[in-house]
CSV table of C-alpha atoms and ligand atoms in Angstrom, one decimal:
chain,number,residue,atom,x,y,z
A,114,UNK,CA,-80.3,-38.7,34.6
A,115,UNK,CA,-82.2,-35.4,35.8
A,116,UNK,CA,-83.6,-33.3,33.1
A,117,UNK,CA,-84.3,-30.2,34.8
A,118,UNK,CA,-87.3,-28.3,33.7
A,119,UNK,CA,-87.2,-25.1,32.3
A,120,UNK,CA,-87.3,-22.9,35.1
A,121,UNK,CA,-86.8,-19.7,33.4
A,122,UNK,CA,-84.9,-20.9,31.0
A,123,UNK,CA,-87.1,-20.1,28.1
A,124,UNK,CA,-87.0,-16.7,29.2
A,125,UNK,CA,-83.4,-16.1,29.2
A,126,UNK,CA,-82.9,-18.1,26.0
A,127,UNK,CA,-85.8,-15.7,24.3
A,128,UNK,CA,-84.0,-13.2,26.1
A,129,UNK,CA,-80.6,-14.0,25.0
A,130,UNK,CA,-81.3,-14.6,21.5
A,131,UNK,CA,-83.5,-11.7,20.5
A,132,UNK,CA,-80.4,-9.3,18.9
A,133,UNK,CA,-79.0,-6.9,21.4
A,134,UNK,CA,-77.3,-4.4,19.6
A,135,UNK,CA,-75.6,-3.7,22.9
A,136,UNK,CA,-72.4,-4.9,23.2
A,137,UNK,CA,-71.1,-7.7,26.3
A,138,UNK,CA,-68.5,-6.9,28.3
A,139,UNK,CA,-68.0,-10.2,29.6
A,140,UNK,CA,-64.6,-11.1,28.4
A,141,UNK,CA,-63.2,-7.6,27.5
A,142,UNK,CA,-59.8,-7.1,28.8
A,143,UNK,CA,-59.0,-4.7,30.8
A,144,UNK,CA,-58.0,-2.4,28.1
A,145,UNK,CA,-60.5,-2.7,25.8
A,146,UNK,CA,-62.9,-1.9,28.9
A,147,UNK,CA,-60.7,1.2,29.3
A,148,UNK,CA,-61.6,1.7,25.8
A,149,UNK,CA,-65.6,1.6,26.4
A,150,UNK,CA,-65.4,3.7,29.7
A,151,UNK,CA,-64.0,6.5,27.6
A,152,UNK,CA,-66.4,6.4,24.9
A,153,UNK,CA,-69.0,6.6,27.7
A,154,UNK,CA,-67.3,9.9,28.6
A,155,UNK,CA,-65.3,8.7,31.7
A,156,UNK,CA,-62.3,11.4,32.5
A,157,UNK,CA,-59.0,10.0,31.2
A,158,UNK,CA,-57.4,9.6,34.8
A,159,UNK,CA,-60.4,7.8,36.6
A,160,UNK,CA,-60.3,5.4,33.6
A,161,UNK,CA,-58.1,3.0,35.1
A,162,UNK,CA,-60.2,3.2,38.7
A,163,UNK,CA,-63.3,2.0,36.8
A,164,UNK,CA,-61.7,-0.6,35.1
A,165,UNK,CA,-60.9,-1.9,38.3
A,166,UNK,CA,-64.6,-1.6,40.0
A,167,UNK,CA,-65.9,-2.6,36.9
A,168,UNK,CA,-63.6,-6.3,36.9
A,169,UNK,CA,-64.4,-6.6,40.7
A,170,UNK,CA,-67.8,-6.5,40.0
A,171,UNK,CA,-68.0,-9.0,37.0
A,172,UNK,CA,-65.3,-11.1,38.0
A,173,UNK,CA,-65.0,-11.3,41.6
A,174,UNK,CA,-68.7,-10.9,42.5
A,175,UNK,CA,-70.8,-12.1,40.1
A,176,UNK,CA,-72.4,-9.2,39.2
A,177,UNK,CA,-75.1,-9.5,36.5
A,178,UNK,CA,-76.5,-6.1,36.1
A,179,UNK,CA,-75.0,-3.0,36.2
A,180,UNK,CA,-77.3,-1.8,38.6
A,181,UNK,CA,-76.1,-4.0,41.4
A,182,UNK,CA,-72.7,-2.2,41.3
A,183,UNK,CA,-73.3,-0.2,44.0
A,184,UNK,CA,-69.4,1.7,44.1
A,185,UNK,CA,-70.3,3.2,40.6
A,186,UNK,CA,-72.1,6.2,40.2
A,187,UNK,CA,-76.0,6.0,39.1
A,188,UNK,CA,-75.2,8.2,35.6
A,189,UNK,CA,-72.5,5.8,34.7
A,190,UNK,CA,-74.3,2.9,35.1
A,191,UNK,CA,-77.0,4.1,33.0
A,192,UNK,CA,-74.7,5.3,30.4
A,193,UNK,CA,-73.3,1.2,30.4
A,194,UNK,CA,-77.0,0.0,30.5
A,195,UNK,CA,-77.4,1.6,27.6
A,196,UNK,CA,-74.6,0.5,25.6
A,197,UNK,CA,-73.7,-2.9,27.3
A,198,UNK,CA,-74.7,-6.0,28.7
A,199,UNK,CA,-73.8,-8.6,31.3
A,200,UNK,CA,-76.3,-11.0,29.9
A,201,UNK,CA,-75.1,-14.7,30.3
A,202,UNK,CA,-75.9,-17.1,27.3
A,203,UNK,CA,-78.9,-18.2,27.1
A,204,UNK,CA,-79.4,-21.5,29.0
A,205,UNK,CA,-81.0,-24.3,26.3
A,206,UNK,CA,-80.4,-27.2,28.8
A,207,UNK,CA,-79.4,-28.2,32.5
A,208,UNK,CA,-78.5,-31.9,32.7
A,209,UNK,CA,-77.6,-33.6,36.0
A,210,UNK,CA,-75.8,-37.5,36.2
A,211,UNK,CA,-76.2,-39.5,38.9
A,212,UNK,CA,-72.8,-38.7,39.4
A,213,UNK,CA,-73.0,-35.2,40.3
A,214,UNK,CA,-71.8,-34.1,36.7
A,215,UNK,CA,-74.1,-31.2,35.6
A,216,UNK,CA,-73.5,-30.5,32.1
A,217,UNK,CA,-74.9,-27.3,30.4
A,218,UNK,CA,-75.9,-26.6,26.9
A,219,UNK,CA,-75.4,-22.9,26.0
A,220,UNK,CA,-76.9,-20.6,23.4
A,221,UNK,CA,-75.6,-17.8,21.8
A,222,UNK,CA,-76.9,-15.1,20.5
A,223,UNK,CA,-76.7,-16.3,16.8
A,224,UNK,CA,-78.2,-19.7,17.8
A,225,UNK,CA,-75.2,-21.4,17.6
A,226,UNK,CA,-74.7,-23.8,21.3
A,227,UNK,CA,-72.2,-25.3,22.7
A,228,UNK,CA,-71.8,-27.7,26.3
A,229,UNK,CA,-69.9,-27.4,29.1
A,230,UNK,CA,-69.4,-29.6,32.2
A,231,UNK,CA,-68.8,-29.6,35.8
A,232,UNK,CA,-67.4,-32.8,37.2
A,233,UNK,CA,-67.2,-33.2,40.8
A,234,UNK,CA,-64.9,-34.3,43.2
A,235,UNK,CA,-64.8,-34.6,46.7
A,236,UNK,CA,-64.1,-31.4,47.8
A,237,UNK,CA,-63.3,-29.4,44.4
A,238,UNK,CA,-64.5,-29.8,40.7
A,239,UNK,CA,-63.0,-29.2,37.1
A,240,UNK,CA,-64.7,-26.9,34.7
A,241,UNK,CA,-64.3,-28.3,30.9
A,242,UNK,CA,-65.0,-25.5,28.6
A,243,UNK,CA,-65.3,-25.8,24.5
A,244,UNK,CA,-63.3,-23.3,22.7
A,245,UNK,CA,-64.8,-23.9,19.2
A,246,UNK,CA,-68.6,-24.6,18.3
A,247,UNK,CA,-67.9,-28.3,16.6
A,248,UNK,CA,-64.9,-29.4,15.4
A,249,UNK,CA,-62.0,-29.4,12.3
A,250,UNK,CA,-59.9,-32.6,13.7
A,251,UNK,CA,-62.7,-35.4,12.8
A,252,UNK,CA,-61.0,-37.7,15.6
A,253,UNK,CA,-63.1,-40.9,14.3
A,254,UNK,CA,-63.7,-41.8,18.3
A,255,UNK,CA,-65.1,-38.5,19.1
A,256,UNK,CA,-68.7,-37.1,18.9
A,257,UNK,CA,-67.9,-33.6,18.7
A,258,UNK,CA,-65.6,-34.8,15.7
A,259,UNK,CA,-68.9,-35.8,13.8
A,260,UNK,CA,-69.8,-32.3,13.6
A,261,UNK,CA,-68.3,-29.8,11.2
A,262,UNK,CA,-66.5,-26.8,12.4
A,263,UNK,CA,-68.9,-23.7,12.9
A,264,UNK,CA,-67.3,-21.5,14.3
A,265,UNK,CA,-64.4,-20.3,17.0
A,266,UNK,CA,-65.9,-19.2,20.2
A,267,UNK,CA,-65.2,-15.4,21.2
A,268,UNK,CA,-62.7,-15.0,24.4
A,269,UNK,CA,-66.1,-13.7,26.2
A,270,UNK,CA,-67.8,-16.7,25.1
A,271,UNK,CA,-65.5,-18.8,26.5
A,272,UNK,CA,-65.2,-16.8,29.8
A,273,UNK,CA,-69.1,-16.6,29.8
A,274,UNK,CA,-68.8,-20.3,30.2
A,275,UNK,CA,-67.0,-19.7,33.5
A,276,UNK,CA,-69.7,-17.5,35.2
A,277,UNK,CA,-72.4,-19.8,33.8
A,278,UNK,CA,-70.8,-22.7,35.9
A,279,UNK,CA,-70.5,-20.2,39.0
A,280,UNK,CA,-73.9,-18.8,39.0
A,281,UNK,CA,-75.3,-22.2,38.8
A,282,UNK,CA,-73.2,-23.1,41.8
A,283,UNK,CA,-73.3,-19.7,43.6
A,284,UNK,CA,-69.9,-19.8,44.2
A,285,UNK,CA,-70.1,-15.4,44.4
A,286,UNK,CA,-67.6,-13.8,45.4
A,287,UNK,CA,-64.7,-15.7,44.3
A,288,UNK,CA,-63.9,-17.8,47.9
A,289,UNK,CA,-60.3,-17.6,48.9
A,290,UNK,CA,-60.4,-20.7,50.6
A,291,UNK,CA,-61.4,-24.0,48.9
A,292,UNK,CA,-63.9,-24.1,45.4
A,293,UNK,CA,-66.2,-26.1,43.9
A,294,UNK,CA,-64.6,-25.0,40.7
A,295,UNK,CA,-61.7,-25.1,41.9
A,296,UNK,CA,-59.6,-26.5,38.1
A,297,UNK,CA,-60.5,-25.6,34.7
A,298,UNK,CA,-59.8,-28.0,31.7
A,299,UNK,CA,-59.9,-27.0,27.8
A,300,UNK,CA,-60.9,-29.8,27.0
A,301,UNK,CA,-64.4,-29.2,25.4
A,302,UNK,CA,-65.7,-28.9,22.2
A,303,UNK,CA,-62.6,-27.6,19.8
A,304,UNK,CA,-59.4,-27.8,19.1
A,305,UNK,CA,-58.4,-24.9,21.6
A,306,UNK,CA,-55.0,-24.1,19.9
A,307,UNK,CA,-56.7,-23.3,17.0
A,308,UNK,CA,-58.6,-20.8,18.4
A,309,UNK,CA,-55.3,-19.8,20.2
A,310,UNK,CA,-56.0,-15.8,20.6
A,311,UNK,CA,-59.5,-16.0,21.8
A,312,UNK,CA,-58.3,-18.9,24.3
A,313,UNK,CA,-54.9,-17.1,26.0
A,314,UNK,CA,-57.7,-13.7,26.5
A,315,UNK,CA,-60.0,-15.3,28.2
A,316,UNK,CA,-57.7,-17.7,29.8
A,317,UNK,CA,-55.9,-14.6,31.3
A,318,UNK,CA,-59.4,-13.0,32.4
A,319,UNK,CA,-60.2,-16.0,34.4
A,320,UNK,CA,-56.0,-16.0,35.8
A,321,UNK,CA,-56.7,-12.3,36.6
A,322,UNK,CA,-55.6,-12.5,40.5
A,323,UNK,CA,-58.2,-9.9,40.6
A,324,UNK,CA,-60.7,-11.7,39.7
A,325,UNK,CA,-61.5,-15.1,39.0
A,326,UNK,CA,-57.8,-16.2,39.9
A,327,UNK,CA,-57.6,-19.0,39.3
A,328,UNK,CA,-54.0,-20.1,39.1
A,329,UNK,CA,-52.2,-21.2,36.0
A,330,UNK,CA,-51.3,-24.2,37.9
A,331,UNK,CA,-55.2,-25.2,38.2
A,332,UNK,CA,-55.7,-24.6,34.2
A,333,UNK,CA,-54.6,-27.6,32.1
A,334,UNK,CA,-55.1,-27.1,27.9
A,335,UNK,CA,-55.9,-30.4,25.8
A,336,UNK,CA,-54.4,-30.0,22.1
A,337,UNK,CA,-54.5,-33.3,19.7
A,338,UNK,CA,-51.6,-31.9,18.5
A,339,UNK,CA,-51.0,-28.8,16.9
A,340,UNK,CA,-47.5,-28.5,17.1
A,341,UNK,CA,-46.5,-24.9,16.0
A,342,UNK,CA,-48.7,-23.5,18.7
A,343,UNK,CA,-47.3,-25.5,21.3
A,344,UNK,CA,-44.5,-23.3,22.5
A,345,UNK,CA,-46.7,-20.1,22.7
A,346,UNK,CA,-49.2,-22.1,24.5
A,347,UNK,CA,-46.5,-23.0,27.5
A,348,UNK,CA,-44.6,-19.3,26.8
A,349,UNK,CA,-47.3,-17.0,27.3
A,350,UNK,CA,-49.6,-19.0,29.5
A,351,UNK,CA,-47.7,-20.9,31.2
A,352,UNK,CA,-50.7,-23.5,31.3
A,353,UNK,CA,-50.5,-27.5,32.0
A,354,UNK,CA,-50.1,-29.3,28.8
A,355,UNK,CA,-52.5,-32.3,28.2
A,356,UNK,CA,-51.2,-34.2,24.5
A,357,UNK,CA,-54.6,-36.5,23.0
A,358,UNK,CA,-51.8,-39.1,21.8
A,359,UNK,CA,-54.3,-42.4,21.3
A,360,UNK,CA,-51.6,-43.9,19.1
A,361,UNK,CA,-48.2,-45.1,19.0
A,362,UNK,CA,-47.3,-45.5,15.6
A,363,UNK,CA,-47.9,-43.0,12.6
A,364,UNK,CA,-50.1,-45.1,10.6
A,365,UNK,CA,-52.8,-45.7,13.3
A,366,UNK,CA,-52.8,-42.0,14.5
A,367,UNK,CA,-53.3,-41.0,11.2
A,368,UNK,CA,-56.3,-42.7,11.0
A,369,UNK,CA,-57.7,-41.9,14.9
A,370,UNK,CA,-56.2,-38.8,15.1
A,371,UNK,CA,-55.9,-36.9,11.2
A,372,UNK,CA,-54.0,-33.7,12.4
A,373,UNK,CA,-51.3,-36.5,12.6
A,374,UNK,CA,-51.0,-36.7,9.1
A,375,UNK,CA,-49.7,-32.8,8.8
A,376,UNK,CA,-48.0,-33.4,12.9
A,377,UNK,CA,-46.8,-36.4,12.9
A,378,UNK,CA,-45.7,-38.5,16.3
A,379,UNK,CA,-42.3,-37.7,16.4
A,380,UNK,CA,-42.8,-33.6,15.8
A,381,UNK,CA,-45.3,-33.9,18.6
A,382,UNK,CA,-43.2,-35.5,21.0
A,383,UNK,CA,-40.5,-33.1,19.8
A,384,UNK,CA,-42.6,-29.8,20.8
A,385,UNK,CA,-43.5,-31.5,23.9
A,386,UNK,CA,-39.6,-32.1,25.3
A,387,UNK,CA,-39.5,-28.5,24.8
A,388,UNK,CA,-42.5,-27.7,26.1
A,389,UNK,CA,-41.8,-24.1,28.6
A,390,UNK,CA,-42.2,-25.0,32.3
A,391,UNK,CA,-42.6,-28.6,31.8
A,392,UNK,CA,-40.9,-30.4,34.5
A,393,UNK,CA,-41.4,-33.7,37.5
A,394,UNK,CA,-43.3,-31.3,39.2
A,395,UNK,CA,-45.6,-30.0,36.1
A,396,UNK,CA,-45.7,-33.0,34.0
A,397,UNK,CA,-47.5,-33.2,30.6
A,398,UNK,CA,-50.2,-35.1,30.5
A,399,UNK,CA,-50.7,-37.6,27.5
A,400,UNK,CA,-54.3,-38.8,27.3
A,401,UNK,CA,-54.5,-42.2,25.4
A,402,UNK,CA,-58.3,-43.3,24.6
A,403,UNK,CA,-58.5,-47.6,25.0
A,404,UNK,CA,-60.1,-48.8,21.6
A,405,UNK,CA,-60.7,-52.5,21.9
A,406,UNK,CA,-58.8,-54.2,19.8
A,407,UNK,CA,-57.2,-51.1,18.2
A,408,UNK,CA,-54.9,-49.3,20.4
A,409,UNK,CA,-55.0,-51.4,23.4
A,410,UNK,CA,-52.2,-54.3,23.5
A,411,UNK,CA,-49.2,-54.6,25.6
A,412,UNK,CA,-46.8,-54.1,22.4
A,413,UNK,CA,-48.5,-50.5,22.3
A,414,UNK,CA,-47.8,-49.8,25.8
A,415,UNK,CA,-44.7,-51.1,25.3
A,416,UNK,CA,-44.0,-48.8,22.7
A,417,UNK,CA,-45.5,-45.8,24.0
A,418,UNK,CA,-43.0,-46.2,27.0
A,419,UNK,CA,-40.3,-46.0,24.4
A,420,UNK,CA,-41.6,-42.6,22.9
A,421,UNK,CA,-42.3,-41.2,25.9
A,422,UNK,CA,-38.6,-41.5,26.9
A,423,UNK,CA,-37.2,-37.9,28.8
A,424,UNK,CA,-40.4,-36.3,28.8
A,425,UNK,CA,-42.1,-35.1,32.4
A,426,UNK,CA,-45.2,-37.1,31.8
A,427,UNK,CA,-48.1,-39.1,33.4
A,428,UNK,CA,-51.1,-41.1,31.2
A,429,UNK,CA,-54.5,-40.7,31.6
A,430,UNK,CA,-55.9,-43.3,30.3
A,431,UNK,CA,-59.2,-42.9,29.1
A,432,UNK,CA,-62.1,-45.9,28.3
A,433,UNK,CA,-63.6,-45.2,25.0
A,434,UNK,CA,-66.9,-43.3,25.7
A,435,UNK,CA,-69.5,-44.6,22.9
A,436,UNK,CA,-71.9,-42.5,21.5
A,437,UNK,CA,-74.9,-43.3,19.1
A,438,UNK,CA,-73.1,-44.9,16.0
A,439,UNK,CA,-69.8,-44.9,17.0
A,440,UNK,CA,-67.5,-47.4,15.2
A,441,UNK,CA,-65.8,-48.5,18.4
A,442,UNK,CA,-65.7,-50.2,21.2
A,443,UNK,CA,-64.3,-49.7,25.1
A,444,UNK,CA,-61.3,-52.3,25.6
A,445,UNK,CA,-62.2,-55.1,27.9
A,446,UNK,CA,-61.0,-53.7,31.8
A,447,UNK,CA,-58.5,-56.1,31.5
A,448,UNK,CA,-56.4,-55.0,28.6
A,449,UNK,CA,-57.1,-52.1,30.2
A,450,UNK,CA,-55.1,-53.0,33.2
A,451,UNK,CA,-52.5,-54.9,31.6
A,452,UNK,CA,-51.8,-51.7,29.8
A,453,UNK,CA,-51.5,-49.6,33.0
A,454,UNK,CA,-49.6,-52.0,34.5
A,455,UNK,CA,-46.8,-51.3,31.6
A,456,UNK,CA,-46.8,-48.0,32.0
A,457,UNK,CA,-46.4,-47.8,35.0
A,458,UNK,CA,-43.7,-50.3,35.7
A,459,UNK,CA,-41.8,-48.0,34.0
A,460,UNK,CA,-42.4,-45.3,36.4
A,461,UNK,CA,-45.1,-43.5,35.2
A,462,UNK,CA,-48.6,-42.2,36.8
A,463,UNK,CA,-51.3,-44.1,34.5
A,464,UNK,CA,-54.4,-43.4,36.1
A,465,UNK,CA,-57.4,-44.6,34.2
A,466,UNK,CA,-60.2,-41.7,34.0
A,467,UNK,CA,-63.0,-42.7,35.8
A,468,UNK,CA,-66.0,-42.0,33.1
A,469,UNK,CA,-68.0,-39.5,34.3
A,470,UNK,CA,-71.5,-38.1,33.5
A,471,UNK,CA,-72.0,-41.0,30.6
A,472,UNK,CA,-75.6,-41.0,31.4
A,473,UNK,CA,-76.2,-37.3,30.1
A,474,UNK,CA,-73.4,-37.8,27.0
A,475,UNK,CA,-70.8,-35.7,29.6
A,476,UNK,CA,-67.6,-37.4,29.5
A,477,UNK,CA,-65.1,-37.2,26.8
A,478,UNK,CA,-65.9,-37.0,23.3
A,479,UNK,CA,-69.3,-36.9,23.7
A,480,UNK,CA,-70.4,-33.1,23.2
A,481,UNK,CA,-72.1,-31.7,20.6
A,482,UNK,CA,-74.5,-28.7,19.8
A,483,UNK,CA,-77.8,-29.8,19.7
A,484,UNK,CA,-78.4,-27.5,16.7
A,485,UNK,CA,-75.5,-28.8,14.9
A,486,UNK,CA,-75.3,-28.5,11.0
A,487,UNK,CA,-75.2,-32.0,9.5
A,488,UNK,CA,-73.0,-34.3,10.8
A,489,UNK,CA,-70.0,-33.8,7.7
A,490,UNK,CA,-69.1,-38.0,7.2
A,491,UNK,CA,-70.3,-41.5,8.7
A,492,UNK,CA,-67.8,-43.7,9.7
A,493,UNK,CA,-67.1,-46.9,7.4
A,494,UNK,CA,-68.0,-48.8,10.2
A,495,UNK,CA,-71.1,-47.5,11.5
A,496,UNK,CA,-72.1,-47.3,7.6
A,497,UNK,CA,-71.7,-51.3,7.4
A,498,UNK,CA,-73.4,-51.6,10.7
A,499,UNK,CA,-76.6,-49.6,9.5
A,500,UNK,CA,-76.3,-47.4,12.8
A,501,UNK,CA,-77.1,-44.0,12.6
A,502,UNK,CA,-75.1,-41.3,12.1
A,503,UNK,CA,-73.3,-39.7,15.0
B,133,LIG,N1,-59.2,-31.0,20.6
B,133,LIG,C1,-58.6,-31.1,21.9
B,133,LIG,C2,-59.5,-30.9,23.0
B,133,LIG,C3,-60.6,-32.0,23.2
B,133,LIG,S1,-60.1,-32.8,24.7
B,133,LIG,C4,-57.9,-32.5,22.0
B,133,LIG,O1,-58.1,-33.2,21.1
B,133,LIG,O2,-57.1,-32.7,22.9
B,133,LIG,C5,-61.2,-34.2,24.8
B,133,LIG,C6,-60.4,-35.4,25.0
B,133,LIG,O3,-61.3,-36.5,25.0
B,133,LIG,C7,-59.3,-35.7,24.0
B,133,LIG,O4,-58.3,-36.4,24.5
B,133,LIG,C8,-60.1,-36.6,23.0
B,133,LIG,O5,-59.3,-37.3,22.2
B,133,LIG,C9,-60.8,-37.5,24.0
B,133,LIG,N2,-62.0,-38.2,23.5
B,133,LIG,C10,-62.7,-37.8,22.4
B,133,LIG,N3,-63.7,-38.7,22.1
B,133,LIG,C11,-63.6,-39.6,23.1
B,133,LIG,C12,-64.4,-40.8,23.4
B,133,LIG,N4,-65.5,-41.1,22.7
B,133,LIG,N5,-64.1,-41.5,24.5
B,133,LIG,C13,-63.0,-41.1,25.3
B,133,LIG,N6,-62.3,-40.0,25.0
B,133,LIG,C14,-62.6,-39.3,24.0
């Protein structure tokens, strides 16, 4: 693990966090941009030609001061210096695996923080972004679920996250050919579909062929379960579907996964055979986390064959990532296997996620704010084992 030091860091996190009255426009849509430019004065009919050198700018080049956009007038750009900003969070931490995962820890400008992470691949990369600073679900494998829900993250917070990851990577202008961050995944801290309106915005922002663009096809949204917003999620952005399923009967998921208690299995699995625009070629993707001894035997695989049954879907199997005081344990590789080896036989892609960025607390269910509240519970478990809290 690289801690990076804090090469200007504390300068944009002072920066940051003083309050600016002005207000970002990172994450506006284009409409409520329209709105701005004409409070600034802008003639009705060259409104909409703004909006459009205005998006190029943030969202296709980088731009992080007005100044640098150079096809807008001097008096208009002084007139949004004034009133607005392109400031990016403030930066509290760089972390860098051995792996190539670089995870960042973001501040906003009411202290709260959040992480995101970058993982690698050969030639492209998946951004994870958090939609919510901590958690409601208290999942009782997952870190973030240690930590009580703050608040939901703004649509320009969440889109910030996205030009964070870019500048850091210099990937300016958007390439047409091949990208580092080339795949985004909600899969953060959050519960994303609870935070649905803020989400689809800035999930369009980033799908906005003219800037980011990133295709729907490259955007995949994690939910552990929150079956009334499932449809909308699929209707109106059109999004892969990822399902945190863990469990294969109602009594276990209500204890790994609580939301199960008001959703359970079989109105889960329900939403998801209607899911919009699911199909062989856009499968839904059902994540299953390998407790030892809890989730892991061949009767569950079995059994999560059976459920499964008529959906478009591949596994991603996932070995439990512990964090300090977790009250679990990773199944041995060879459960692991065994289970695969089910699922598979019956025709489905089980892939088992290769853990990534462990070393800096970057792969799945680890993240947390640094400047969390206190954690709201301790587990039974790690009670009786004297470990400290999450
Ligand atoms: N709230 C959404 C988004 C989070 S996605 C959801 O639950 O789907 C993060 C994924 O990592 C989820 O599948 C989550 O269940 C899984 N996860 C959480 N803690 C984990 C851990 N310690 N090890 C492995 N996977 C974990």
């Amino acid at each position: 693990m690289q801690r990076l030091p804090a090469a200007g860091d504390e300068a944009s996190i002072r920066a940051n966090t003083v309050a600016d009255e002005r207000e970002s426009v990172i994450g506006l849509t284009r409409d409520e941009l329209a709105d701005r430019l004409r409070a600034l004065d802008v003639p009705a009919k060259r409104v909409p030609m703004r909006v459009k050198q205005l998006w190029h700018w943030i969202y296709h080049r980088g731009a992080t001061e007005f100044d640098a956009m150079t096809t807008i007038g001097g008096a208009l750009r002084a007139a949004l210096e004034e009133h607005h900003t392109l400031a990016r969070p403030g930066l509290a931490a760089e972390q860098r695996s051995a792996d190539g995962t670089r995870k960042w820890l973001l501040r906003f400008a009411d202290g709260r923080e959040v992480e995101t992470v970058y993982i690698p691949e050969e030639d492209r990369g998946a951004l994870c972004l958090s939609s919510q600073v901590g958690c409601t679900l208290s999942c009782t494998f997952c870190h973030t679920g240690t930590q009580r829900l703050v608040r939901n993250l703004t649509a320009g917070e969440i889109v910030a996250q996205v030009l964070v990851a870019r500048d850091s990577y210099g990937e300016w202008p958007s390439p047409r050919g091949p990208r580092m961050l080339s795949n985004i995944v909600m899969m953060g801290m959050g519960e994303p579909l609870f935070n649905f309106d803020n989400v689809a915005s800035a999930l369009r922002t980033v799908m906005d062929p003219e800037g980011i663009a990133l295709s729907r096809r490259r955007i995949t949204l994690s939910t552990a379960g929150v079956v009334p917003m499932i449809e909308r999620c699929g209707a109106e952005l059109g999004v892969g579907l990822a399902v945190s399923l863990h469990a294969v009967r109602d009594g276990l998921r209500d204890e790994l996964v609580p939301i199960n208690r008001k959703y359970p299995i079989a109105a889960l699995l329900d939403a998801c055979r209607r899911y919009p625009g699911a199909s062989n070629a856009r499968r839904i993707t059902f994540e299953y986390v390998m407790l030892r001894g809890v989730n892991d035997t061949e009767s569950d695989a079995r059994e999560l064959v059976r459920l499964i049954a008529g959906i478009p879907a591949k596994l991603n199997l996932i070995p439990f990532n512990p964090w300090p005081g977790a009250p679990y344990e990773c199944s041995s590789a060879d459960a692991i296997e065994r289970f695969a080896a089910i699922v598979n036989r019956a025709g489905y892609a089980a892939p088992v996620r290769t853990p990534r960025g462990r070393d800096i607390l970057a792969a799945c269910g680890q993240l947390k704010s640094a400047s969390a509240p206190r954690p709201r519970r301790r587990s039974v478990a790690a009670q009786q084992a004297g470990a400290p809290a999450g």
